[in-house]
GROMACS .gro file of C-alpha atoms in nm:
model
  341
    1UNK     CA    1  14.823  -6.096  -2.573
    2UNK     CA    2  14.481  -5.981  -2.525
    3UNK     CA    3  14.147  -6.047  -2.698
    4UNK     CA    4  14.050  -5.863  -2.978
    5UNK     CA    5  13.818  -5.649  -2.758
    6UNK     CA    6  14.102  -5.564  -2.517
    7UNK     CA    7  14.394  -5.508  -2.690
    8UNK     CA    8  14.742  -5.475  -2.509
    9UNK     CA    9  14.965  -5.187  -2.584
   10UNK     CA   10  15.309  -5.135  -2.540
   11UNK     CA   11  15.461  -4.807  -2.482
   12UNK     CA   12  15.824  -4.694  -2.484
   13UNK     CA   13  15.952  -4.449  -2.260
   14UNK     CA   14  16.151  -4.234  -2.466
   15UNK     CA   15  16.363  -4.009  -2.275
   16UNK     CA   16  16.343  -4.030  -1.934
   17UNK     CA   17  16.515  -3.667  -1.889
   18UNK     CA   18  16.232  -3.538  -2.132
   19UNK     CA   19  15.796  -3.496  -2.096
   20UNK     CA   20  15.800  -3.865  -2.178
   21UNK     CA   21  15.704  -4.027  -1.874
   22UNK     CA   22  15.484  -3.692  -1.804
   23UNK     CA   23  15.214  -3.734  -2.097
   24UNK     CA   24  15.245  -4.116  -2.046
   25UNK     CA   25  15.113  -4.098  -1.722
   26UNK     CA   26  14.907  -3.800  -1.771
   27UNK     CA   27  14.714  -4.044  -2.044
   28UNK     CA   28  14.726  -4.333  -1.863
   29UNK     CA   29  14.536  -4.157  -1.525
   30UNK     CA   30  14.250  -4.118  -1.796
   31UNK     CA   31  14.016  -4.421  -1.712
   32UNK     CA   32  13.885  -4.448  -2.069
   33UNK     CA   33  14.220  -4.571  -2.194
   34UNK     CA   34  14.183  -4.872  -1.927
   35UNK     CA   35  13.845  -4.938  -2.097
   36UNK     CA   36  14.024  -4.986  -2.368
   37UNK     CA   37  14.300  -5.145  -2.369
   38UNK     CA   38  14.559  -5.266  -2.146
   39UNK     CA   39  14.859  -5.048  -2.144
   40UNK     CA   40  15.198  -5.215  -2.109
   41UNK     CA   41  15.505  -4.927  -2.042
   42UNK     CA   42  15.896  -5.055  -2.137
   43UNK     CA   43  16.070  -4.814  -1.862
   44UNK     CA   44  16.225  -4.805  -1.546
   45UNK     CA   45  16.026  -4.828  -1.234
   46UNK     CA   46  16.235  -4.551  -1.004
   47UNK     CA   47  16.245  -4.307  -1.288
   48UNK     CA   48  15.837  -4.368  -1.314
   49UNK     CA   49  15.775  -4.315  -1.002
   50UNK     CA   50  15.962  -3.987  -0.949
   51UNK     CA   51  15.790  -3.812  -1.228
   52UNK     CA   52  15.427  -3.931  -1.053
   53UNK     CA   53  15.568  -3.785  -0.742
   54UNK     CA   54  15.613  -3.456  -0.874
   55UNK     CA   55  15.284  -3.495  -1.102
   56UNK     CA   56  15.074  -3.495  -0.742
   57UNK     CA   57  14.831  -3.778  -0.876
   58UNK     CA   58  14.794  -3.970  -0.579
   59UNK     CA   59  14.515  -4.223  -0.724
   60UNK     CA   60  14.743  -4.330  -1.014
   61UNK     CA   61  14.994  -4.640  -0.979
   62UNK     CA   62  15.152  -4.894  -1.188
   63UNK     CA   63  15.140  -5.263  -1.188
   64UNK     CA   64  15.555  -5.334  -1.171
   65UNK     CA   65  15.575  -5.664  -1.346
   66UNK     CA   66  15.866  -5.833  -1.500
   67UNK     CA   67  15.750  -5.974  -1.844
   68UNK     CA   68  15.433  -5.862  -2.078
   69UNK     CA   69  15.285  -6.214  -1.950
   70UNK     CA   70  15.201  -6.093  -1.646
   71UNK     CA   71  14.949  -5.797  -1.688
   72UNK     CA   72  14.708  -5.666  -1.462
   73UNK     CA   73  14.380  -5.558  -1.663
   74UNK     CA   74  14.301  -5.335  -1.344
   75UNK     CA   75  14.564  -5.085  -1.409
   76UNK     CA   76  14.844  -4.974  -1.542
   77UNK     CA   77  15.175  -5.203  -1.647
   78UNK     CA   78  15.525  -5.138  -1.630
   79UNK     CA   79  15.787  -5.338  -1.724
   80UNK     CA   80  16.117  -5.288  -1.544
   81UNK     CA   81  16.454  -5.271  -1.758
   82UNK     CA   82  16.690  -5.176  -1.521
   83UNK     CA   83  16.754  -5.250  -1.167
   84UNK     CA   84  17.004  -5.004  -1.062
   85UNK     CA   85  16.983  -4.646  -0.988
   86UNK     CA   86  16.965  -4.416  -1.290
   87UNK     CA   87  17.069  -4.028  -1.281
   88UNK     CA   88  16.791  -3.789  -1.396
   89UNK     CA   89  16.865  -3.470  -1.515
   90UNK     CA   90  16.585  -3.312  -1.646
   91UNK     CA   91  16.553  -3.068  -1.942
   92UNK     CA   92  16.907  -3.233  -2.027
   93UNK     CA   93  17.059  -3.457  -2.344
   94UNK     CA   94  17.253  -3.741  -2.120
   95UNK     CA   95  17.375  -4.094  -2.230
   96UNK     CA   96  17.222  -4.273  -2.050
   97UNK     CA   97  16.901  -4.113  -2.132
   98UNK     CA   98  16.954  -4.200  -2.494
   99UNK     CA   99  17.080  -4.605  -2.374
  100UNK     CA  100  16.741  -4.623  -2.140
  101UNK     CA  101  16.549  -4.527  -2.465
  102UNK     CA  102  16.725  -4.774  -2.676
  103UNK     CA  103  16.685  -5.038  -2.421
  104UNK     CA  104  16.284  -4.994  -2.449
  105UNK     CA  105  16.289  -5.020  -2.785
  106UNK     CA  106  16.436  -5.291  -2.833
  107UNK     CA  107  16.224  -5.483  -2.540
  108UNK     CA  108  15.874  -5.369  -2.657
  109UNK     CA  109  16.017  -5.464  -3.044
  110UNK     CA  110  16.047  -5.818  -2.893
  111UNK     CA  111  15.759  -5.868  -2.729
  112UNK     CA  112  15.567  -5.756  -3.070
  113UNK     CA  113  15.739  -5.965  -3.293
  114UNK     CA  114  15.653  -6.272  -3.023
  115UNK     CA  115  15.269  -6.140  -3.027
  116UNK     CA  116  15.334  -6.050  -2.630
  117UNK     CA  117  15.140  -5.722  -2.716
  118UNK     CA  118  14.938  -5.586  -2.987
  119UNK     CA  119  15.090  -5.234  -3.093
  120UNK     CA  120  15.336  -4.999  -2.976
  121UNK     CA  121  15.298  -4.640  -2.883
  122UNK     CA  122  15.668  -4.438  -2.843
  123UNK     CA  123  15.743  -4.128  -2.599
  124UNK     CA  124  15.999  -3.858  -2.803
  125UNK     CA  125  16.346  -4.000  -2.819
  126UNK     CA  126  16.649  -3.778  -2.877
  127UNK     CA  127  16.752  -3.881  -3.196
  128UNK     CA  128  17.106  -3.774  -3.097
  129UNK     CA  129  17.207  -3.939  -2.796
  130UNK     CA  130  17.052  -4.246  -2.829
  131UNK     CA  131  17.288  -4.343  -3.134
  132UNK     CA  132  17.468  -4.661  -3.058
  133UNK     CA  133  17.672  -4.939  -3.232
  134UNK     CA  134  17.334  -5.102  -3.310
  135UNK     CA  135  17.092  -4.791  -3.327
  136UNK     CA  136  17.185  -4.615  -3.607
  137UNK     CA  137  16.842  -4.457  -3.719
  138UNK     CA  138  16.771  -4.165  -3.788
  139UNK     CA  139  16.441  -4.197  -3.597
  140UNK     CA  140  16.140  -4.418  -3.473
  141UNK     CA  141  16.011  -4.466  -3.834
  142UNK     CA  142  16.365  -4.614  -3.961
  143UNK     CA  143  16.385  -4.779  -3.631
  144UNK     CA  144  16.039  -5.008  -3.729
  145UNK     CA  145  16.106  -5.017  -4.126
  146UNK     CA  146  16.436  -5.201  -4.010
  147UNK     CA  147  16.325  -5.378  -3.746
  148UNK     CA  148  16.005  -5.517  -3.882
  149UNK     CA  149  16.008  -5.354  -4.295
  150UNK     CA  150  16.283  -5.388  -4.500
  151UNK     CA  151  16.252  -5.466  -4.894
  152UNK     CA  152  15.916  -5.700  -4.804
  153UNK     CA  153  15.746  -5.407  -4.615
  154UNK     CA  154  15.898  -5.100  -4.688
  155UNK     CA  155  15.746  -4.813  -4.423
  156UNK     CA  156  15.626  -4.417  -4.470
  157UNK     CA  157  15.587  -4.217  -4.211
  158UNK     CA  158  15.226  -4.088  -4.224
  159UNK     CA  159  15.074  -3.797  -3.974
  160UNK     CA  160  14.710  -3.821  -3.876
  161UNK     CA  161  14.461  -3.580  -3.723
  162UNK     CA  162  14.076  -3.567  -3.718
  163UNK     CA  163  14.137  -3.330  -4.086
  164UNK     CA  164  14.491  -3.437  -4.225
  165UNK     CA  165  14.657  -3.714  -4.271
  166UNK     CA  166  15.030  -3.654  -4.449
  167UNK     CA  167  15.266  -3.878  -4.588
  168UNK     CA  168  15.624  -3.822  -4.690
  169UNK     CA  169  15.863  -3.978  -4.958
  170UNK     CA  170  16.126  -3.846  -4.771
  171UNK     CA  171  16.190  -3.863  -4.376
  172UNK     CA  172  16.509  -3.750  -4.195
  173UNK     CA  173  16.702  -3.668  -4.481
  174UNK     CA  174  16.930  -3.304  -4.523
  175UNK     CA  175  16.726  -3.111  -4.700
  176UNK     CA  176  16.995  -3.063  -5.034
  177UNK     CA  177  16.973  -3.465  -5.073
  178UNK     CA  178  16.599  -3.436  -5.150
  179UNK     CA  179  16.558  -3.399  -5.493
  180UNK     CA  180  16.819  -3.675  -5.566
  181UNK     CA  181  16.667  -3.890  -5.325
  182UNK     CA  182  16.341  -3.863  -5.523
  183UNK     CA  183  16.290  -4.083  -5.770
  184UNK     CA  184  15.970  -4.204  -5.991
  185UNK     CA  185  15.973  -4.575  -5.854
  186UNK     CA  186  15.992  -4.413  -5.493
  187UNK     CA  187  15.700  -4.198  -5.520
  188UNK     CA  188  15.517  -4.498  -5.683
  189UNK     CA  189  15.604  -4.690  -5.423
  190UNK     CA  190  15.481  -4.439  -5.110
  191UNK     CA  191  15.133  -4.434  -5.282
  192UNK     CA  192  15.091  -4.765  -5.286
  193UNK     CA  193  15.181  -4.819  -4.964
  194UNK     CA  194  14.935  -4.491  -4.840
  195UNK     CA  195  14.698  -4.613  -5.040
  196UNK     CA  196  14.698  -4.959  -4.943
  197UNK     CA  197  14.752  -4.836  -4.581
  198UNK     CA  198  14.402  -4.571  -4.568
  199UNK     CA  199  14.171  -4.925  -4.701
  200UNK     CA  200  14.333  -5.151  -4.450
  201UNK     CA  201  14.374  -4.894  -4.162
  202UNK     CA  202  14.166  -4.627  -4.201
  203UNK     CA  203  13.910  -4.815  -4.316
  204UNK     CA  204  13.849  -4.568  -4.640
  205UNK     CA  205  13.688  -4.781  -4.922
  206UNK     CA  206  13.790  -4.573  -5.254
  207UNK     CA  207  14.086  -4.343  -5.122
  208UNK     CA  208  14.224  -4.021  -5.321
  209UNK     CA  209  14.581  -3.907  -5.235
  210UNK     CA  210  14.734  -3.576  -5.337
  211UNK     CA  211  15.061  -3.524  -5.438
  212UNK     CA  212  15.271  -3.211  -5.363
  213UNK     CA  213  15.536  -3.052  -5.632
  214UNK     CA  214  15.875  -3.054  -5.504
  215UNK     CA  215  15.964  -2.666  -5.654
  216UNK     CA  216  15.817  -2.357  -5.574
  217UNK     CA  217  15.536  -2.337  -5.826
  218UNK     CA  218  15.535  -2.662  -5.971
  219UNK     CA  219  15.869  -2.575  -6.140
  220UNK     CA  220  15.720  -2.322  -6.383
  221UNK     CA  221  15.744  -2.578  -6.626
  222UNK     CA  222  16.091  -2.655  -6.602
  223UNK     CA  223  16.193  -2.293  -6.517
  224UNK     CA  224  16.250  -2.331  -6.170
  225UNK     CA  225  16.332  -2.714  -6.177
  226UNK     CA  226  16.245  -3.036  -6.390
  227UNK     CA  227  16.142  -3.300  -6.110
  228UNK     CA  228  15.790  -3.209  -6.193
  229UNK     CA  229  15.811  -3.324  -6.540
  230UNK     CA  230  16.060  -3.534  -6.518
  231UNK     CA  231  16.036  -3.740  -6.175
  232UNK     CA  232  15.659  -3.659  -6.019
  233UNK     CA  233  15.459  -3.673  -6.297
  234UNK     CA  234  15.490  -3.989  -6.434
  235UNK     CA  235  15.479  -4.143  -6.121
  236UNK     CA  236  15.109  -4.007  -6.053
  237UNK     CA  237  15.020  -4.095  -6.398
  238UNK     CA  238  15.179  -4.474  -6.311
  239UNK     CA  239  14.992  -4.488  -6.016
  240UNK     CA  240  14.616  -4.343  -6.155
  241UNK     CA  241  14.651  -4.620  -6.423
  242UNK     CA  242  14.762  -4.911  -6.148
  243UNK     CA  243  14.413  -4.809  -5.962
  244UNK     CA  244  14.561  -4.539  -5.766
  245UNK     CA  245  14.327  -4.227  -5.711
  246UNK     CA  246  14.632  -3.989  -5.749
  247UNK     CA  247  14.609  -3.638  -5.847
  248UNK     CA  248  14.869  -3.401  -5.871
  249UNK     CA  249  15.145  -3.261  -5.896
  250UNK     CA  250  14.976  -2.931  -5.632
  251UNK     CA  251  15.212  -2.635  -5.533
  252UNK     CA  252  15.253  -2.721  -5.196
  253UNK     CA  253  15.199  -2.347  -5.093
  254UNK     CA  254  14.865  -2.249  -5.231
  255UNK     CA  255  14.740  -2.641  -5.173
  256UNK     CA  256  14.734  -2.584  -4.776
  257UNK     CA  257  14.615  -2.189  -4.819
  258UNK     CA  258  14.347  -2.255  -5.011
  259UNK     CA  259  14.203  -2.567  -4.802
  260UNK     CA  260  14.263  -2.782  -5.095
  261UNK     CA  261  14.362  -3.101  -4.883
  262UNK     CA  262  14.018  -3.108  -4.746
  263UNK     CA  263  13.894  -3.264  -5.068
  264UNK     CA  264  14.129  -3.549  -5.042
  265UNK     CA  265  14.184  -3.870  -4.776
  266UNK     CA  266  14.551  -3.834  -4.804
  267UNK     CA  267  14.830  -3.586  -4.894
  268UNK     CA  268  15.187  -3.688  -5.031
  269UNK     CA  269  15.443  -3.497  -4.927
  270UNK     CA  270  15.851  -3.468  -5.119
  271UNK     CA  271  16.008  -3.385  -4.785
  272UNK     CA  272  15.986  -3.352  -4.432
  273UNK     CA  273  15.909  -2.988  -4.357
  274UNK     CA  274  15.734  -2.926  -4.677
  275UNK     CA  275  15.410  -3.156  -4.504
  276UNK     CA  276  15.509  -3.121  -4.148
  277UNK     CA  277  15.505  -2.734  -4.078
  278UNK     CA  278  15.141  -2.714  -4.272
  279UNK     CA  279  15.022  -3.015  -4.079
  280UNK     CA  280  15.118  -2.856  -3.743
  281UNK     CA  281  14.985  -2.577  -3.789
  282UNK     CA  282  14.673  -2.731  -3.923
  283UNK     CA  283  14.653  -3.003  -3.686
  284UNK     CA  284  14.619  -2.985  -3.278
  285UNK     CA  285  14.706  -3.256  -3.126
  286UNK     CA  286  14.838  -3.517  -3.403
  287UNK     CA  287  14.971  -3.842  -3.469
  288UNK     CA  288  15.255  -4.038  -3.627
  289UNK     CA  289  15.195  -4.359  -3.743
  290UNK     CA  290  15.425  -4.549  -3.910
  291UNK     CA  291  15.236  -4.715  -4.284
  292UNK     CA  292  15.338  -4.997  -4.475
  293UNK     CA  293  15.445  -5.237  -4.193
  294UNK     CA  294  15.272  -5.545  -4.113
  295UNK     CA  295  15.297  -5.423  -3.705
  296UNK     CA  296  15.111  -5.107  -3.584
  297UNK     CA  297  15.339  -4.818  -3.450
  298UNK     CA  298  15.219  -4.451  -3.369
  299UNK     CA  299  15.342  -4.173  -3.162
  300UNK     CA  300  15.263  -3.813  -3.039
  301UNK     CA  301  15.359  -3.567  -3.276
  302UNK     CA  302  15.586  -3.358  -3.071
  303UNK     CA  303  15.928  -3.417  -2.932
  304UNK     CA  304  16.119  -3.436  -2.624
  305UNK     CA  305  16.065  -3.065  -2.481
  306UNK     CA  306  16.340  -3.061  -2.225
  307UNK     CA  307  16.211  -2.705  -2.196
  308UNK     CA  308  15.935  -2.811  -1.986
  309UNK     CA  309  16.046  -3.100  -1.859
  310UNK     CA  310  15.937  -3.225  -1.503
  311UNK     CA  311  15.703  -2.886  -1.451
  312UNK     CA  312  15.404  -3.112  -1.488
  313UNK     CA  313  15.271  -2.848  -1.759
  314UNK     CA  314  15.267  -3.094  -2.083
  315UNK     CA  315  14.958  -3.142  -2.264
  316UNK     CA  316  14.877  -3.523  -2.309
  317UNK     CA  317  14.664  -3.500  -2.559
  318UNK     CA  318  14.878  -3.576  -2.848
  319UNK     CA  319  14.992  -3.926  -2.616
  320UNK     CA  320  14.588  -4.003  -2.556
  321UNK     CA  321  14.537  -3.930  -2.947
  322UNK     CA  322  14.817  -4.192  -3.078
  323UNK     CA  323  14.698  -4.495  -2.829
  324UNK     CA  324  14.328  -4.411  -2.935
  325UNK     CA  325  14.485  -4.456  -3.327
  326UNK     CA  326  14.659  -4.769  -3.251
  327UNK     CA  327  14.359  -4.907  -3.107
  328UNK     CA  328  14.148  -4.795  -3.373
  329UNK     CA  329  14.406  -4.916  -3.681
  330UNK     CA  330  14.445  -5.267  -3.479
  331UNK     CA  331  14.025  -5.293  -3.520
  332UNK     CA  332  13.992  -5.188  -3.825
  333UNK     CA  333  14.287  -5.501  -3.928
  334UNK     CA  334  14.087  -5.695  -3.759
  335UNK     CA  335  13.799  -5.594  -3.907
  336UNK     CA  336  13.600  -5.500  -3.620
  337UNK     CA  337  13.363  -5.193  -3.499
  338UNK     CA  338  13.365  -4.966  -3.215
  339UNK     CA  339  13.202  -5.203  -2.996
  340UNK     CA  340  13.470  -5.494  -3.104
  341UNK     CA  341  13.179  -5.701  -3.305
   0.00000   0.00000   0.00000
């Protein structure tokens, strides 16, 4: 593992038939990230260097090496899971696609929980294909809570750009299971974990978190729904009087309209489209990072885009943005500045 001024990242292919391996090396051509840190990719060596091929960056290679304790600090790394020849097929859901993904989970998970590496940054999965007998997550985020959470550190998924950051008592779950998923002691529970997680990562010294209603209009006090009343409200009021700088409940609608989340560090969402759509459209270029956990996670905010997949047109930005956060959130655990003193 590398020095608190260098810090080694890990980064997990995703899906090999999606922009994956694209905006990982599209990011990792950009020198600054070498300045940095050093980068550390779970993948497959053949399957790398066929999307560089097509990518026409002739000054970029990896560093093929075998385990994370042989690193280069010169260039890039990449870890080789799988000797044999894999079938690509671009723009396309495939098995084995989903089985290469799972495999780089799993290796990058181990060489975090053995301090190998310092953080790990994951390329889109497909969240269908890579179900197994042992990956049964709905995503990344239930992935880590398992893998390194559970009851002791229980994880939120939290988006982050330069103007929002959004949080979400529910993930990945069917939209008519919401409101019974909801419960006062859950809610509680995400805000102290986002609160706890914008002191010690963010480094935000007296944080204020929104919280969004979970009916249109607040419920119209109890005539379009009671969770308000019933479920939301006392959880804020629970939380304001454990220390917590919560406010709300906010209609979600007019709360984003009006620029509303501006005035806060932090905004809770009840589900996953109700803080996701706003944030996208609010938010170029964002983040998911994965709060709560004593490990750092993050990931760009977009998916697998077999749409585009192997025409070298995917923006990187969104890849640069979540190994600049994990490198940030690792300094400010550490407690260090910009220039690592």
């Amino acid at each position: 593992m590398a020095d608190n001024k260098n810090f080694t990242i890990g980064i997990t292919q995703g899906d090999i038939n999606g922009i994956g391996y694209e905006v990982i090396i599209k990011s990792l051509s950009d020198n600054r990230i070498m300045e940095m840190c050093t980068p550390v990719v779970y993948g497959l060596s053949k399957v790398a260097s066929y999307h560089k091929k097509y990518m026409e960056l002739p000054d970029f290679s990896f560093q093929f090496t075998k385990t994370a304790e042989q690193l280069s600090t010169k260039r890039p790394n990449l870890i080789n899971l799988y000797e044999e020849e894999v079938k690509l097929d671009l723009g396309t859901s495939t098995k084995i696609a989903g089985q290469m993904a799972e495999r780089s989970l799993y290796a990058a998970g181990r060489d975090l929980k053995n301090n190998l590496i310092d953080a790990i940054v994951t390329a889109p999965i497909n969240k269908s294909n890579i179900q197994s007998e042992k990956f049964v997550f709905p995503g990344h985020t239930e992935f880590f809570d398992h893998y390194f959470g559970g009851k002791e550190h229980p994880a939120t998924m939290m988006m982050v750009s330069e103007n929002l950051r959004v949080a979400f008592v529910t993930h990945h779950h069917p939209i008519g299971k919401v409101a019974e998923t909801i419960t006062t002691e859950l809610i509680l529970k995400k805000l102290e974990i986002v609160n706890e997680s914008l002191k010690k990562d963010f480094a935000v010294s007296n944080p204020t978190i929104a919280v969004l209603a979970l009916n249109p209009h607040c419920g119209d006090e109890g005539l379009i729904g009671n969770e308000e009343k019933e479920v939301i409200q006392p959880a804020v009021a629970q939380a304001f009087h454990d220390g917590i700088n919560a406010f709300g409940p906010f209609p979600a609608d007019s709360f984003f309209s009006t620029g509303a989340y501006t005035k806060f560090d932090a905004v809770l969402a009840m589900h996953y489209d109700q803080g996701m759509i706003p944030f996208k459209l609010l938010s170029k270029d964002g983040v998911n990072f994965t709060a709560g956990l004593p490990i750092v996670r993050t990931s760009p905010a977009h998916g697998t885009a077999y749409d585009i997949a192997g025409k070298n047109v995917a923006d990187a930005q969104s890849m640069r943005n979540a190994i600049y956060l994990a490198i940030d959130i690792l300094r400010n655990r550490k407690g260090l500045t910009v220039n690592g003193q």
